[in-house]
Amino acid sequence: MSAISASEKVDGFTRKSMRKAQKQRKSQGSSQYRTQSAPVELSPLPQLKDAPSTEQQELFTQKLQQCCMLFDFLDSVMDLKSKEIKRATLNELVDYVSTNRGVLVESTYPEITNMICTNIFRTLPPSDNPDFDPEEDEPTLEASWPHVQLVYEFLLRFLENPDFQPSIAKRHIDQKFVLQLLELFDSEDPRERDFLKTILHRIYGKFLGLRAFIRKQINNIFLRFIYETEHFNGVAELLEILGSIINGFALPLKAEHKQFLMKVLIPLHTAKGLALFHAQLAYCVVQFLEKDPTLTEPVIRGLLKFWPRTCSQKEVMFLGEIEEILDVIEPTQFKKIQEPLFKQISKCVANPHFQVAERALYFWNNEYILSLIEENIDKVLPIMFGSLYRISKEHWNPTIVALVYNVLKTLMEMNCTLFDELTSSYKAERQREKKKEQERDELWKKLDELRCVFFLMRFSLLLPTRGCKTQGRRERRSFGSI
Amino acid sequence: MAGADGDDSLYPIAVLIDELRNEDVQVPNVSGGGLPGYRSKRSCSSRETFRCLRLNSIKKLSTIALALGVERTRTELLPFLTDTIYDEDEVLLALAEQLGNFTMLVGGPEYVHCLLPPLESLATVEETVVRDKAVESLRKISQEHSPVDLEVHFEPLVKRLASGDWFTSRTSACGLFSVCYPRVSSTVKAEIRQHFRTLCSDDTPMVRRAAASKLGEFAKVLELDYVKSDIISLFTALASDEQDSVRLLAVEACVSIATLLPQEDLESLVMPTLRQAAEDKSWRVRYMVADKFSELQKAVGPEITKNDLVPAFQNLLKDCEAEVRAAAANKVKEFCENLPEENREQIIMTHILPCVKELVSDTNQHVKSALASVIMGLSTILGKDNTIEHLLPLFLAQLKDECPEVRLNIISNLDCVNEVIGIRQLSQSLLPAIVELAEDAKWRVRLAIIEYMPLLAGQLPLTKSLCRVVVYAIREAATCNLMKLVEKFGAEWAQNTIVPKVLGMANDPNYLHRMTTLFCINALSEACGQDITTKQMLPVVLKMSNDQVANVRFNVAKSLQKIGPVLDSNALQTEVKPVLEKLATDTDMDVKYFAQEAISGTRFTLASLHISTKSDLPF
């Protein structure tokens, strides 16, 4: 009765692999929302290369119009003949714009953009799998890809054609066009996002007037992703484009760009699926710091603010990014952030998760970082010492203990006297901290007692007259005299 | 008692502030036990502790304020909080929440405006939850402002937020207009309307979304004339926004707006937009329309429903996206119930039912299961004859659906139909399907069937097929229902049909099934009575005390304790006792334990026997 037969079950439960396989079999979606009219059957037109040059233009337009017909790809047997005709025509069009010169006359621009818009701009379908995990699950592929791919290909060749004139095209490739293009980055189909990435990059390069707009819209997409939906499939691709955009920023950086770094890129680190785009994100951040080293302090402080608390995997990524930043940091900037930064690193090396501890301890293999530490050993060592000393005795993982011994040895060689001082004062320090902790507890206990007393008084005195403002005030004044 | 007024020597504010700032809290010692299993747990707890300390201080902010007294809370604590808002979002969230309850701690309603500066900063932070909580607190304390304070302190804050640079403050402002509008003068009202209008056409989609989501709420506090002149144009603009996430929020607002307007204005002011939304090119907007359909239906009234919403609903039921169809299918019953009574039946039969019939064989299982969860409700609306003629075939089809959820939803709603057409009709048409479902591959479906057994059994004639269902019930160890069944049909029936099946399972190669025998006996013994229990069940139980599997053996001990009271004293003494004593020396710890439990539990009866025989003892 059910699609999964009894023999495939273990103890009444279907195997996860079975369920997955079932799901994957139909993981194709399409999103063309059409009005009820069924597509008309297409009839093949003569080949462009066979047509006399006087008629080629006319035929080109006709073919573009023919390709505006959309087909239902969820039904794989429907309109097979017409689908094939459209596919062949698209192929021919791609070939036509990429090999021929002088075919992009002004009158074809509206037809071309119309064909592109009709085919690629659509509301993406609801995800087949509501709890789609991009790291685990197979993406749903676009069912109409056989056609859509060729349209993307055509758009790309159109933009790259030597005759292409942005001044004419900007009437059609406008803000609205870009906005719809950006929305498509949410597509689950990685092939589509890859095409979009290249196309958006070309548009950013060719249309100067659209640049600010594109940046702003990417901004909005990221903010929506961070603070509203927590879901957008194309973050990595957009970041990749941004990486090259940031590279081209003129100096000094505009306030707009700095704001983008601090209010968008840094908060992006909080996203759940950080692993999917962390490499691209870290690249963008480092690009910014290479442009303007004075941004180092706010960036590192921002990262420390969003430091992961419970996700060790993310913590390892953060440490990786910190190392990338330290690789390009200027010594003066290092001095500014060394204290908060090494407080965090000292927590990381003491992390019971050995991968986190290991990643942090690897910093001591980096020559440049070592030289920075050595320069500031009087500041760094007191922060690091407690943790290192403690875990050298207490960490459960022998690899970590071995690494810690090496680090301690390196630090000792940097400043022997300070090291000895810290060793001898270690116990006293711990005692002092414990005492402080006790005092804190005491204080809170006293406060809690006070609170109880206060509430008792409030209840016994205020309750009968509560609700009347002036009386309430008089009652409270009488507290003083008790 | 002096503490209530804030004793400087005892609690200097510096100490308290230090506590709030506290960052260098000693992380509790993580000792180096080598058990890898502890790793993640420890990693969480120690790091959590670190953050929690400061979070706790914020959560006890009221205590600090209490200790300081109202005066110093206003002059020292609040400025400190306003200045130092740069912290982890969890801490800020707690702070935003606390401040909403601070009115008494700053000296009552006349000083409540002191709370505005810190809350204003919190309403501009990036993190959505913090911002939302700050807005919530601001809304709360706005009610405690006097009308004058509202204009002097609160309204300027709303204006500042509404014209903030970064989108966060403008987003927060959207939620504050409606709370101050009713209580300010008409000039200020005009300003507020202007600000809201500006935010509705903000550059940032986040702000437009916030404005769209508050549009309905704001419309409710506006005068009707302004609803017509201002709100409608904003509504129309937002409903045709370039972003579907904005458009779909306008659908929500549509419900409130339509409720506010007089019937004669609806057609011209709201309906064009609503029609457009129902046919939006984005499925998210259409989904929203489907999801809000009952509310929309109530808001626009019966006339428009008949002319406009019925065709719109038909389209949604036939939508190309499964999500939309499922949302619409969910509303089928409610929509039909709320149709104007005089032509309800006709509308359903000619317009809705054909679509419903198609949905029964939809390609998407979510659509089918959404429909299955409400479709039974149609029978009450359509009455007996229509149900038998039109709905029963659909129910039957759904009971045989390949998707278990569909079957489950139908079974769980059987009682609706039962009320309309009576159990006899129901059993004749549905019973074969139900019997088949008792062998369903999905345990949830079988469970649902078992749960319906007593209901069905009470009214159905005892048929052979019903017995088959019961047998399945046994295998599922549905012991509770088993007892009910035996009570209904009597011990004799049980002896003939159930007991043999139960006892037969005692020899099953699967130990779980062998245990089922014991569980069933536990449930059945009382209902079956002493005779059957002693003669038929006890021997089997005793034999099972030699089972290889310890779980079976200790369940034997448990069963013996359970059925002890039903057995006659002779059997208890001569048969049960030796077996329990043997089990009490078992090699398995658990078997030993439960055997001893059983002995001490059964001893009461044993002892009472002893007492009765030795009644000559002086007491």
JSON list of N, CA and C in Angstrom, two decimals, chain A residues 1 9 33 123-124 126 179 216 220 223-224 227-228 259 263 305 309 352 394 396 433 440 443-444 446-447 451 453-454 457 473 476, chain B residues 1 11 19 22 26 29-30 32-33 39 50 62-63 87-88 110 126 128 166 203 205-206 209 242 281 283 320-321 323 436 441:
[
{"chain": "A", "resi": 1, "resn": "MET", "atom": "N", "xyz": [0.84, -1.20, 0.00]},
{"chain": "A", "resi": 1, "resn": "MET", "atom": "CA", "xyz": [0.00, 0.00, 0.00]},
{"chain": "A", "resi": 1, "resn": "MET", "atom": "C", "xyz": [0.87, 1.25, 0.00]},
{"chain": "A", "resi": 9, "resn": "LYS", "atom": "N", "xyz": [11.96, -2.29, 5.58]},
{"chain": "A", "resi": 9, "resn": "LYS", "atom": "CA", "xyz": [11.91, -1.64, 6.87]},
{"chain": "A", "resi": 9, "resn": "LYS", "atom": "C", "xyz": [12.67, -2.42, 7.92]},
{"chain": "A", "resi": 33, "resn": "TYR", "atom": "N", "xyz": [4.91, 30.22, -13.57]},
{"chain": "A", "resi": 33, "resn": "TYR", "atom": "CA", "xyz": [3.49, 30.39, -13.31]},
{"chain": "A", "resi": 33, "resn": "TYR", "atom": "C", "xyz": [2.84, 30.93, -14.56]},
{"chain": "A", "resi": 123, "resn": "THR", "atom": "N", "xyz": [9.06, 33.59, -10.22]},
{"chain": "A", "resi": 123, "resn": "THR", "atom": "CA", "xyz": [9.13, 33.40, -8.78]},
{"chain": "A", "resi": 123, "resn": "THR", "atom": "C", "xyz": [9.63, 32.00, -8.54]},
{"chain": "A", "resi": 124, "resn": "LEU", "atom": "N", "xyz": [10.69, 31.88, -7.75]},
{"chain": "A", "resi": 124, "resn": "LEU", "atom": "CA", "xyz": [11.24, 30.55, -7.52]},
{"chain": "A", "resi": 124, "resn": "LEU", "atom": "C", "xyz": [10.21, 29.67, -6.81]},
{"chain": "A", "resi": 126, "resn": "PRO", "atom": "N", "xyz": [8.43, 26.94, -4.31]},
{"chain": "A", "resi": 126, "resn": "PRO", "atom": "CA", "xyz": [8.68, 26.61, -2.90]},
{"chain": "A", "resi": 126, "resn": "PRO", "atom": "C", "xyz": [9.62, 25.42, -2.83]},
{"chain": "A", "resi": 179, "resn": "LEU", "atom": "N", "xyz": [17.19, 43.75, -10.15]},
{"chain": "A", "resi": 179, "resn": "LEU", "atom": "CA", "xyz": [16.49, 43.30, -8.94]},
{"chain": "A", "resi": 179, "resn": "LEU", "atom": "C", "xyz": [15.97, 41.89, -9.12]},
{"chain": "A", "resi": 216, "resn": "LYS", "atom": "N", "xyz": [23.66, 48.13, -3.19]},
{"chain": "A", "resi": 216, "resn": "LYS", "atom": "CA", "xyz": [22.63, 48.37, -2.19]},
{"chain": "A", "resi": 216, "resn": "LYS", "atom": "C", "xyz": [21.67, 47.18, -2.10]},
{"chain": "A", "resi": 220, "resn": "ASN", "atom": "N", "xyz": [20.69, 44.68, 0.95]},
{"chain": "A", "resi": 220, "resn": "ASN", "atom": "CA", "xyz": [19.36, 44.34, 1.45]},
{"chain": "A", "resi": 220, "resn": "ASN", "atom": "C", "xyz": [19.14, 42.84, 1.53]},
{"chain": "A", "resi": 223, "resn": "LEU", "atom": "N", "xyz": [20.95, 41.61, 4.56]},
{"chain": "A", "resi": 223, "resn": "LEU", "atom": "CA", "xyz": [20.29, 41.98, 5.82]},
{"chain": "A", "resi": 223, "resn": "LEU", "atom": "C", "xyz": [19.04, 41.15, 6.03]},
{"chain": "A", "resi": 224, "resn": "ARG", "atom": "N", "xyz": [18.31, 40.90, 4.95]},
{"chain": "A", "resi": 224, "resn": "ARG", "atom": "CA", "xyz": [17.12, 40.06, 5.07]},
{"chain": "A", "resi": 224, "resn": "ARG", "atom": "C", "xyz": [17.53, 38.66, 5.50]},
{"chain": "A", "resi": 227, "resn": "TYR", "atom": "N", "xyz": [18.77, 38.92, 9.38]},
{"chain": "A", "resi": 227, "resn": "TYR", "atom": "CA", "xyz": [17.83, 39.29, 10.43]},
{"chain": "A", "resi": 227, "resn": "TYR", "atom": "C", "xyz": [16.41, 38.81, 10.21]},
{"chain": "A", "resi": 228, "resn": "GLU", "atom": "N", "xyz": [16.07, 38.39, 9.00]},
{"chain": "A", "resi": 228, "resn": "GLU", "atom": "CA", "xyz": [14.68, 38.00, 8.79]},
{"chain": "A", "resi": 228, "resn": "GLU", "atom": "C", "xyz": [14.49, 36.53, 8.45]},
{"chain": "A", "resi": 259, "resn": "GLN", "atom": "N", "xyz": [30.42, 51.07, 6.18]},
{"chain": "A", "resi": 259, "resn": "GLN", "atom": "CA", "xyz": [29.18, 50.65, 6.82]},
{"chain": "A", "resi": 259, "resn": "GLN", "atom": "C", "xyz": [28.81, 49.23, 6.38]},
{"chain": "A", "resi": 263, "resn": "LYS", "atom": "N", "xyz": [28.28, 46.64, 9.20]},
{"chain": "A", "resi": 263, "resn": "LYS", "atom": "CA", "xyz": [26.88, 46.34, 9.53]},
{"chain": "A", "resi": 263, "resn": "LYS", "atom": "C", "xyz": [26.33, 45.16, 8.75]},
{"chain": "A", "resi": 305, "resn": "LYS", "atom": "N", "xyz": [32.68, 40.03, 19.26]},
{"chain": "A", "resi": 305, "resn": "LYS", "atom": "CA", "xyz": [31.32, 40.17, 19.77]},
{"chain": "A", "resi": 305, "resn": "LYS", "atom": "C", "xyz": [30.46, 38.99, 19.34]},
{"chain": "A", "resi": 309, "resn": "ARG", "atom": "N", "xyz": [29.40, 30.58, 20.64]},
{"chain": "A", "resi": 309, "resn": "ARG", "atom": "CA", "xyz": [29.40, 30.10, 22.02]},
{"chain": "A", "resi": 309, "resn": "ARG", "atom": "C", "xyz": [29.28, 28.59, 22.11]},
{"chain": "A", "resi": 352, "resn": "PRO", "atom": "N", "xyz": [37.68, 22.55, 25.67]},
{"chain": "A", "resi": 352, "resn": "PRO", "atom": "CA", "xyz": [37.73, 21.09, 25.79]},
{"chain": "A", "resi": 352, "resn": "PRO", "atom": "C", "xyz": [37.55, 20.39, 24.44]},
{"chain": "A", "resi": 394, "resn": "GLU", "atom": "N", "xyz": [45.84, 19.69, 32.57]},
{"chain": "A", "resi": 394, "resn": "GLU", "atom": "CA", "xyz": [44.50, 19.15, 32.72]},
{"chain": "A", "resi": 394, "resn": "GLU", "atom": "C", "xyz": [43.81, 18.69, 31.45]},
{"chain": "A", "resi": 396, "resn": "TRP", "atom": "N", "xyz": [42.38, 16.76, 28.35]},
{"chain": "A", "resi": 396, "resn": "TRP", "atom": "CA", "xyz": [42.22, 15.30, 28.21]},
{"chain": "A", "resi": 396, "resn": "TRP", "atom": "C", "xyz": [42.95, 14.77, 27.00]},
{"chain": "A", "resi": 433, "resn": "GLU", "atom": "N", "xyz": [41.34, 35.15, 42.63]},
{"chain": "A", "resi": 433, "resn": "GLU", "atom": "CA", "xyz": [40.14, 35.06, 41.80]},
{"chain": "A", "resi": 433, "resn": "GLU", "atom": "C", "xyz": [39.01, 34.36, 42.53]},
{"chain": "A", "resi": 440, "resn": "ARG", "atom": "N", "xyz": [31.49, 38.19, 45.25]},
{"chain": "A", "resi": 440, "resn": "ARG", "atom": "CA", "xyz": [30.39, 38.46, 44.33]},
{"chain": "A", "resi": 440, "resn": "ARG", "atom": "C", "xyz": [29.13, 37.71, 44.77]},
{"chain": "A", "resi": 443, "resn": "LEU", "atom": "N", "xyz": [27.56, 39.37, 47.70]},
{"chain": "A", "resi": 443, "resn": "LEU", "atom": "CA", "xyz": [26.86, 40.59, 47.34]},
{"chain": "A", "resi": 443, "resn": "LEU", "atom": "C", "xyz": [25.47, 40.26, 46.82]},
{"chain": "A", "resi": 444, "resn": "TRP", "atom": "N", "xyz": [25.42, 39.27, 45.93]},
{"chain": "A", "resi": 444, "resn": "TRP", "atom": "CA", "xyz": [24.11, 38.93, 45.36]},
{"chain": "A", "resi": 444, "resn": "TRP", "atom": "C", "xyz": [23.18, 38.36, 46.41]},
{"chain": "A", "resi": 446, "resn": "LYS", "atom": "N", "xyz": [23.10, 39.17, 49.53]},
{"chain": "A", "resi": 446, "resn": "LYS", "atom": "CA", "xyz": [22.59, 40.32, 50.29]},
{"chain": "A", "resi": 446, "resn": "LYS", "atom": "C", "xyz": [21.50, 41.02, 49.51]},
{"chain": "A", "resi": 447, "resn": "LEU", "atom": "N", "xyz": [21.76, 41.21, 48.21]},
{"chain": "A", "resi": 447, "resn": "LEU", "atom": "CA", "xyz": [20.78, 41.91, 47.39]},
{"chain": "A", "resi": 447, "resn": "LEU", "atom": "C", "xyz": [19.46, 41.15, 47.35]},
{"chain": "A", "resi": 451, "resn": "ARG", "atom": "N", "xyz": [15.76, 42.27, 48.51]},
{"chain": "A", "resi": 451, "resn": "ARG", "atom": "CA", "xyz": [14.63, 42.23, 47.61]},
{"chain": "A", "resi": 451, "resn": "ARG", "atom": "C", "xyz": [13.44, 41.58, 48.31]},
{"chain": "A", "resi": 453, "resn": "VAL", "atom": "N", "xyz": [12.83, 41.38, 51.52]},
{"chain": "A", "resi": 453, "resn": "VAL", "atom": "CA", "xyz": [12.32, 42.29, 52.54]},
{"chain": "A", "resi": 453, "resn": "VAL", "atom": "C", "xyz": [11.47, 43.36, 51.88]},
{"chain": "A", "resi": 454, "resn": "PHE", "atom": "N", "xyz": [12.00, 43.89, 50.79]},
{"chain": "A", "resi": 454, "resn": "PHE", "atom": "CA", "xyz": [11.30, 44.98, 50.13]},
{"chain": "A", "resi": 454, "resn": "PHE", "atom": "C", "xyz": [9.93, 44.53, 49.64]},
{"chain": "A", "resi": 457, "resn": "MET", "atom": "N", "xyz": [7.46, 44.16, 52.41]},
{"chain": "A", "resi": 457, "resn": "MET", "atom": "CA", "xyz": [6.96, 45.45, 52.86]},
{"chain": "A", "resi": 457, "resn": "MET", "atom": "C", "xyz": [5.96, 46.01, 51.88]},
{"chain": "A", "resi": 473, "resn": "ARG", "atom": "N", "xyz": [2.15, 56.89, 46.23]},
{"chain": "A", "resi": 473, "resn": "ARG", "atom": "CA", "xyz": [3.34, 57.69, 46.49]},
{"chain": "A", "resi": 473, "resn": "ARG", "atom": "C", "xyz": [3.49, 57.97, 47.97]},
{"chain": "A", "resi": 476, "resn": "ARG", "atom": "N", "xyz": [4.86, 55.06, 49.74]},
{"chain": "A", "resi": 476, "resn": "ARG", "atom": "CA", "xyz": [6.26, 54.79, 49.55]},
{"chain": "A", "resi": 476, "resn": "ARG", "atom": "C", "xyz": [7.12, 55.75, 50.37]},
{"chain": "B", "resi": 1, "resn": "MET", "atom": "N", "xyz": [16.59, 48.27, 57.17]},
{"chain": "B", "resi": 1, "resn": "MET", "atom": "CA", "xyz": [15.56, 48.78, 56.27]},
{"chain": "B", "resi": 1, "resn": "MET", "atom": "C", "xyz": [16.08, 49.91, 55.40]},
{"chain": "B", "resi": 11, "resn": "TYR", "atom": "N", "xyz": [25.81, 49.40, 49.21]},
{"chain": "B", "resi": 11, "resn": "TYR", "atom": "CA", "xyz": [25.79, 49.05, 47.79]},
{"chain": "B", "resi": 11, "resn": "TYR", "atom": "C", "xyz": [26.17, 50.23, 46.91]},
{"chain": "B", "resi": 19, "resn": "GLU", "atom": "N", "xyz": [29.53, 44.88, 38.43]},
{"chain": "B", "resi": 19, "resn": "GLU", "atom": "CA", "xyz": [28.87, 43.60, 38.27]},
{"chain": "B", "resi": 19, "resn": "GLU", "atom": "C", "xyz": [28.24, 43.47, 36.87]},
{"chain": "B", "resi": 22, "resn": "ASN", "atom": "N", "xyz": [30.86, 43.09, 34.34]},
{"chain": "B", "resi": 22, "resn": "ASN", "atom": "CA", "xyz": [31.70, 41.95, 34.63]},
{"chain": "B", "resi": 22, "resn": "ASN", "atom": "C", "xyz": [31.99, 41.09, 33.42]},
{"chain": "B", "resi": 26, "resn": "GLN", "atom": "N", "xyz": [35.82, 34.35, 36.33]},
{"chain": "B", "resi": 26, "resn": "GLN", "atom": "CA", "xyz": [36.62, 33.14, 36.27]},
{"chain": "B", "resi": 26, "resn": "GLN", "atom": "C", "xyz": [35.79, 31.99, 35.72]},
{"chain": "B", "resi": 29, "resn": "ASN", "atom": "N", "xyz": [36.65, 25.81, 36.82]},
{"chain": "B", "resi": 29, "resn": "ASN", "atom": "CA", "xyz": [37.75, 24.93, 36.47]},
{"chain": "B", "resi": 29, "resn": "ASN", "atom": "C", "xyz": [37.27, 23.72, 35.66]},
{"chain": "B", "resi": 30, "resn": "VAL", "atom": "N", "xyz": [37.82, 23.60, 34.47]},
{"chain": "B", "resi": 30, "resn": "VAL", "atom": "CA", "xyz": [37.49, 22.42, 33.68]},
{"chain": "B", "resi": 30, "resn": "VAL", "atom": "C", "xyz": [38.56, 21.40, 33.96]},
{"chain": "B", "resi": 32, "resn": "GLY", "atom": "N", "xyz": [40.67, 17.98, 33.90]},
{"chain": "B", "resi": 32, "resn": "GLY", "atom": "CA", "xyz": [41.05, 17.26, 32.68]},
{"chain": "B", "resi": 32, "resn": "GLY", "atom": "C", "xyz": [40.71, 15.80, 32.66]},
{"chain": "B", "resi": 33, "resn": "GLY", "atom": "N", "xyz": [39.54, 15.44, 33.04]},
{"chain": "B", "resi": 33, "resn": "GLY", "atom": "CA", "xyz": [39.13, 14.04, 32.93]},
{"chain": "B", "resi": 33, "resn": "GLY", "atom": "C", "xyz": [39.22, 13.62, 31.48]},
{"chain": "B", "resi": 39, "resn": "ARG", "atom": "N", "xyz": [33.25, 15.82, 26.51]},
{"chain": "B", "resi": 39, "resn": "ARG", "atom": "CA", "xyz": [33.77, 17.01, 25.86]},
{"chain": "B", "resi": 39, "resn": "ARG", "atom": "C", "xyz": [32.74, 18.08, 25.58]},
{"chain": "B", "resi": 50, "resn": "PHE", "atom": "N", "xyz": [30.01, 31.40, 31.82]},
{"chain": "B", "resi": 50, "resn": "PHE", "atom": "CA", "xyz": [30.70, 32.67, 31.67]},
{"chain": "B", "resi": 50, "resn": "PHE", "atom": "C", "xyz": [29.73, 33.76, 31.25]},
{"chain": "B", "resi": 62, "resn": "SER", "atom": "N", "xyz": [16.30, 44.68, 38.34]},
{"chain": "B", "resi": 62, "resn": "SER", "atom": "CA", "xyz": [15.30, 45.29, 39.22]},
{"chain": "B", "resi": 62, "resn": "SER", "atom": "C", "xyz": [15.80, 45.29, 40.66]},
{"chain": "B", "resi": 63, "resn": "THR", "atom": "N", "xyz": [16.54, 44.23, 41.03]},
{"chain": "B", "resi": 63, "resn": "THR", "atom": "CA", "xyz": [17.09, 44.19, 42.38]},
{"chain": "B", "resi": 63, "resn": "THR", "atom": "C", "xyz": [18.08, 45.34, 42.58]},
{"chain": "B", "resi": 87, "resn": "ASP", "atom": "N", "xyz": [26.77, 45.35, 23.73]},
{"chain": "B", "resi": 87, "resn": "ASP", "atom": "CA", "xyz": [26.94, 44.10, 24.45]},
{"chain": "B", "resi": 87, "resn": "ASP", "atom": "C", "xyz": [26.43, 42.96, 23.61]},
{"chain": "B", "resi": 88, "resn": "GLU", "atom": "N", "xyz": [26.49, 41.81, 24.20]},
{"chain": "B", "resi": 88, "resn": "GLU", "atom": "CA", "xyz": [25.97, 40.64, 23.51]},
{"chain": "B", "resi": 88, "resn": "GLU", "atom": "C", "xyz": [24.45, 40.74, 23.43]},
{"chain": "B", "resi": 110, "resn": "GLU", "atom": "N", "xyz": [4.88, 59.29, 36.57]},
{"chain": "B", "resi": 110, "resn": "GLU", "atom": "CA", "xyz": [5.34, 60.65, 36.25]},
{"chain": "B", "resi": 110, "resn": "GLU", "atom": "C", "xyz": [6.81, 60.69, 35.84]},
{"chain": "B", "resi": 126, "resn": "GLU", "atom": "N", "xyz": [20.89, 46.06, 15.78]},
{"chain": "B", "resi": 126, "resn": "GLU", "atom": "CA", "xyz": [20.65, 45.24, 14.58]},
{"chain": "B", "resi": 126, "resn": "GLU", "atom": "C", "xyz": [19.79, 44.01, 14.86]},
{"chain": "B", "resi": 128, "resn": "THR", "atom": "N", "xyz": [17.20, 41.48, 15.50]},
{"chain": "B", "resi": 128, "resn": "THR", "atom": "CA", "xyz": [15.75, 41.64, 15.45]},
{"chain": "B", "resi": 128, "resn": "THR", "atom": "C", "xyz": [15.07, 41.36, 16.78]},
{"chain": "B", "resi": 166, "resn": "TRP", "atom": "N", "xyz": [19.87, 54.51, 9.84]},
{"chain": "B", "resi": 166, "resn": "TRP", "atom": "CA", "xyz": [19.97, 53.08, 9.57]},
{"chain": "B", "resi": 166, "resn": "TRP", "atom": "C", "xyz": [18.57, 52.48, 9.62]},
{"chain": "B", "resi": 203, "resn": "ASP", "atom": "N", "xyz": [12.92, 53.31, 1.09]},
{"chain": "B", "resi": 203, "resn": "ASP", "atom": "CA", "xyz": [13.84, 52.74, 0.14]},
{"chain": "B", "resi": 203, "resn": "ASP", "atom": "C", "xyz": [14.19, 51.29, 0.45]},
{"chain": "B", "resi": 205, "resn": "PRO", "atom": "N", "xyz": [13.60, 47.59, 1.71]},
{"chain": "B", "resi": 205, "resn": "PRO", "atom": "CA", "xyz": [12.47, 46.67, 1.81]},
{"chain": "B", "resi": 205, "resn": "PRO", "atom": "C", "xyz": [12.17, 46.25, 3.25]},
{"chain": "B", "resi": 206, "resn": "MET", "atom": "N", "xyz": [13.21, 46.21, 4.09]},
{"chain": "B", "resi": 206, "resn": "MET", "atom": "CA", "xyz": [12.96, 45.82, 5.49]},
{"chain": "B", "resi": 206, "resn": "MET", "atom": "C", "xyz": [11.98, 46.78, 6.15]},
{"chain": "B", "resi": 209, "resn": "ARG", "atom": "N", "xyz": [8.51, 46.34, 4.77]},
{"chain": "B", "resi": 209, "resn": "ARG", "atom": "CA", "xyz": [7.88, 45.15, 5.36]},
{"chain": "B", "resi": 209, "resn": "ARG", "atom": "C", "xyz": [7.35, 45.46, 6.75]},
{"chain": "B", "resi": 242, "resn": "GLU", "atom": "N", "xyz": [7.34, 45.93, -5.44]},
{"chain": "B", "resi": 242, "resn": "GLU", "atom": "CA", "xyz": [8.13, 45.05, -6.30]},
{"chain": "B", "resi": 242, "resn": "GLU", "atom": "C", "xyz": [8.57, 43.77, -5.59]},
{"chain": "B", "resi": 281, "resn": "LYS", "atom": "N", "xyz": [1.66, 36.92, -9.19]},
{"chain": "B", "resi": 281, "resn": "LYS", "atom": "CA", "xyz": [2.54, 35.97, -9.87]},
{"chain": "B", "resi": 281, "resn": "LYS", "atom": "C", "xyz": [3.44, 35.22, -8.88]},
{"chain": "B", "resi": 283, "resn": "TRP", "atom": "N", "xyz": [3.90, 32.86, -5.74]},
{"chain": "B", "resi": 283, "resn": "TRP", "atom": "CA", "xyz": [3.10, 31.89, -4.98]},
{"chain": "B", "resi": 283, "resn": "TRP", "atom": "C", "xyz": [3.01, 32.26, -3.51]},
{"chain": "B", "resi": 320, "resn": "CYS", "atom": "N", "xyz": [-1.13, 26.23, -9.32]},
{"chain": "B", "resi": 320, "resn": "CYS", "atom": "CA", "xyz": [-0.07, 25.36, -9.84]},
{"chain": "B", "resi": 320, "resn": "CYS", "atom": "C", "xyz": [0.96, 25.00, -8.77]},
{"chain": "B", "resi": 321, "resn": "GLU", "atom": "N", "xyz": [1.02, 25.75, -7.68]},
{"chain": "B", "resi": 321, "resn": "GLU", "atom": "CA", "xyz": [1.96, 25.39, -6.62]},
{"chain": "B", "resi": 321, "resn": "GLU", "atom": "C", "xyz": [1.24, 24.60, -5.53]},
{"chain": "B", "resi": 323, "resn": "GLU", "atom": "N", "xyz": [1.99, 24.25, -2.45]},
{"chain": "B", "resi": 323, "resn": "GLU", "atom": "CA", "xyz": [1.88, 24.98, -1.19]},
{"chain": "B", "resi": 323, "resn": "GLU", "atom": "C", "xyz": [0.55, 25.75, -1.11]},
{"chain": "B", "resi": 436, "resn": "GLU", "atom": "N", "xyz": [-8.55, -3.32, 6.31]},
{"chain": "B", "resi": 436, "resn": "GLU", "atom": "CA", "xyz": [-7.30, -3.36, 5.57]},
{"chain": "B", "resi": 436, "resn": "GLU", "atom": "C", "xyz": [-6.24, -2.48, 6.25]},
{"chain": "B", "resi": 441, "resn": "ALA", "atom": "N", "xyz": [1.23, -0.55, 6.90]},
{"chain": "B", "resi": 441, "resn": "ALA", "atom": "CA", "xyz": [2.66, -0.60, 7.17]},
{"chain": "B", "resi": 441, "resn": "ALA", "atom": "C", "xyz": [3.10, 0.48, 8.16]}
]
